[in-house]
Amino acid sequence: MTEKIVLDPDSGIAPYEQLRNQLSELARSGALPVGHRLPTVRGFAEELGLAANTVAKAYRALEADGVIETRGRNGTFVAAAGGAAEQRAATAAQLYAETAERLGLTRQQALSLAKDAVRAAYGD
């Protein structure tokens, strides 16, 4: 699996965040299909030359994002696409919209701020 993961120590982005981003993209693109079993934390850490805590931190973040799911002793798997991740994003968007409206922003102002935030997050 490491042939798909390339970590750049000079990027200025923490290794766990690089791993998180790449695994998320692989899952989103279908390169890692739903139900694909991911390596164990220790095994993956050894493959990548990282500390086990670094991989565990990435896995925890991906699980919180709804990208992967841990099934106890059975392992960690790519979660159903769109499920929990889209649900969490929709909840965050709703909260943002309600907050912007309460603050007195116009619809256009709120949309403009949201677009700017998305551009910044995705590097556009």
Coordinates of C-alpha atoms in Angstrom, one line a residue:
M1 CA 0.0 0.0 0.0
T2 CA 2.9 2.4 0.5
E3 CA 3.4 2.8 -3.2
K4 CA 0.3 5.1 -3.1
I5 CA 1.4 7.0 -0.1
V6 CA 4.3 9.5 -0.5
L7 CA 5.2 11.6 2.5
D8 CA 7.4 14.7 2.1
P9 CA 9.4 15.6 5.2
D10 CA 10.2 19.1 3.7
S11 CA 6.6 20.1 3.0
G12 CA 5.9 21.9 6.2
I13 CA 2.7 19.7 6.7
A14 CA 2.8 17.3 9.6
P15 CA 3.2 13.7 8.5
Y16 CA -0.1 12.6 10.1
E17 CA -1.9 15.3 8.1
Q18 CA -0.2 14.2 4.9
L19 CA -1.2 10.6 5.6
R20 CA -4.7 11.7 6.5
N21 CA -5.1 13.8 3.3
Q22 CA -3.7 11.1 1.0
L23 CA -5.8 8.3 2.5
S24 CA -8.9 10.5 2.4
E25 CA -8.3 11.2 -1.3
L26 CA -7.6 7.6 -2.1
A27 CA -10.9 6.6 -0.4
R28 CA -12.8 9.5 -2.1
S29 CA -11.4 8.6 -5.6
G30 CA -12.2 4.9 -5.2
A31 CA -8.6 3.8 -5.3
L32 CA -9.3 2.4 -1.8
P33 CA -12.8 0.9 -2.3
V34 CA -15.4 0.8 0.4
G35 CA -14.7 -2.1 2.8
H36 CA -11.0 -2.2 2.0
R37 CA -9.1 -3.2 5.1
L38 CA -6.3 -0.9 6.0
P39 CA -3.0 -2.0 7.5
T40 CA -2.7 -2.1 11.3
V41 CA -1.3 1.0 12.9
R42 CA 1.9 -0.7 13.8
G43 CA 2.3 -2.4 10.4
F44 CA 1.6 0.8 8.5
A45 CA 3.9 2.8 10.7
E46 CA 6.7 0.3 9.9
E47 CA 6.0 0.4 6.1
L48 CA 6.0 4.2 6.1
G49 CA 8.9 4.7 8.5
L50 CA 6.7 6.6 10.9
A51 CA 6.0 6.4 14.6
A52 CA 2.9 4.3 15.5
N53 CA 1.4 7.3 17.2
T54 CA 1.6 9.3 14.0
V55 CA -0.4 6.7 12.1
A56 CA -2.8 6.3 15.0
K57 CA -3.4 10.1 15.0
A58 CA -4.2 10.0 11.2
Y59 CA -6.5 7.0 11.7
R60 CA -8.4 8.8 14.5
A61 CA -8.8 11.9 12.4
L62 CA -10.1 9.9 9.4
E63 CA -12.5 8.0 11.6
A64 CA -13.8 11.3 13.0
D65 CA -14.2 12.5 9.4
G66 CA -16.2 9.4 8.6
V67 CA -13.7 8.2 6.0
I68 CA -12.7 5.0 7.8
E69 CA -14.3 2.8 10.5
T70 CA -12.8 0.6 13.1
R71 CA -14.5 -2.7 13.8
G72 CA -12.8 -3.6 17.0
R73 CA -10.4 -6.5 16.7
N74 CA -11.5 -7.1 13.1
G75 CA -9.5 -4.1 11.9
T76 CA -9.9 -0.7 10.2
F77 CA -11.8 -0.4 6.9
V78 CA -12.7 2.3 4.4
A79 CA -16.2 3.5 5.3
A80 CA -19.2 3.8 3.0
A81 CA -18.6 6.8 0.7
G82 CA -20.5 9.8 1.6
G83 CA -22.1 8.5 4.7
A84 CA -20.8 10.0 7.9
A85 CA -18.5 12.5 6.2
E86 CA -21.2 14.1 4.2
Q87 CA -23.5 14.1 7.2
R88 CA -20.9 15.9 9.3
A89 CA -20.2 18.4 6.6
A90 CA -23.9 19.1 6.1
T91 CA -24.3 19.7 9.9
A92 CA -21.4 22.1 9.9
A93 CA -22.8 23.9 6.8
Q94 CA -26.2 24.3 8.5
L95 CA -24.5 25.6 11.7
Y96 CA -22.5 28.1 9.6
A97 CA -25.6 29.3 7.7
E98 CA -27.6 29.8 10.9
T99 CA -24.7 31.7 12.6
A100 CA -24.1 33.9 9.5
E101 CA -27.9 34.8 9.4
R102 CA -27.9 35.5 13.2
L103 CA -24.9 37.8 12.7
G104 CA -26.8 39.8 10.1
L105 CA -24.8 38.8 7.1
T106 CA -26.6 38.8 3.8
R107 CA -26.9 35.6 1.8
Q108 CA -24.3 36.8 -0.6
Q109 CA -21.9 37.7 2.1
A110 CA -22.3 34.4 3.8
L111 CA -21.8 32.5 0.5
S112 CA -18.7 34.6 -0.4
L113 CA -17.1 33.8 3.0
A114 CA -17.9 30.1 2.6
K115 CA -16.4 30.0 -0.9
D116 CA -13.3 31.8 0.4
A117 CA -12.9 29.2 3.2
V118 CA -13.4 26.3 0.8
R119 CA -10.8 27.8 -1.7
A120 CA -8.3 28.2 1.2
A121 CA -8.9 24.7 2.5
Y122 CA -8.5 23.1 -1.0
G123 CA -5.6 25.2 -2.1
D124 CA -7.4 26.9 -5.0

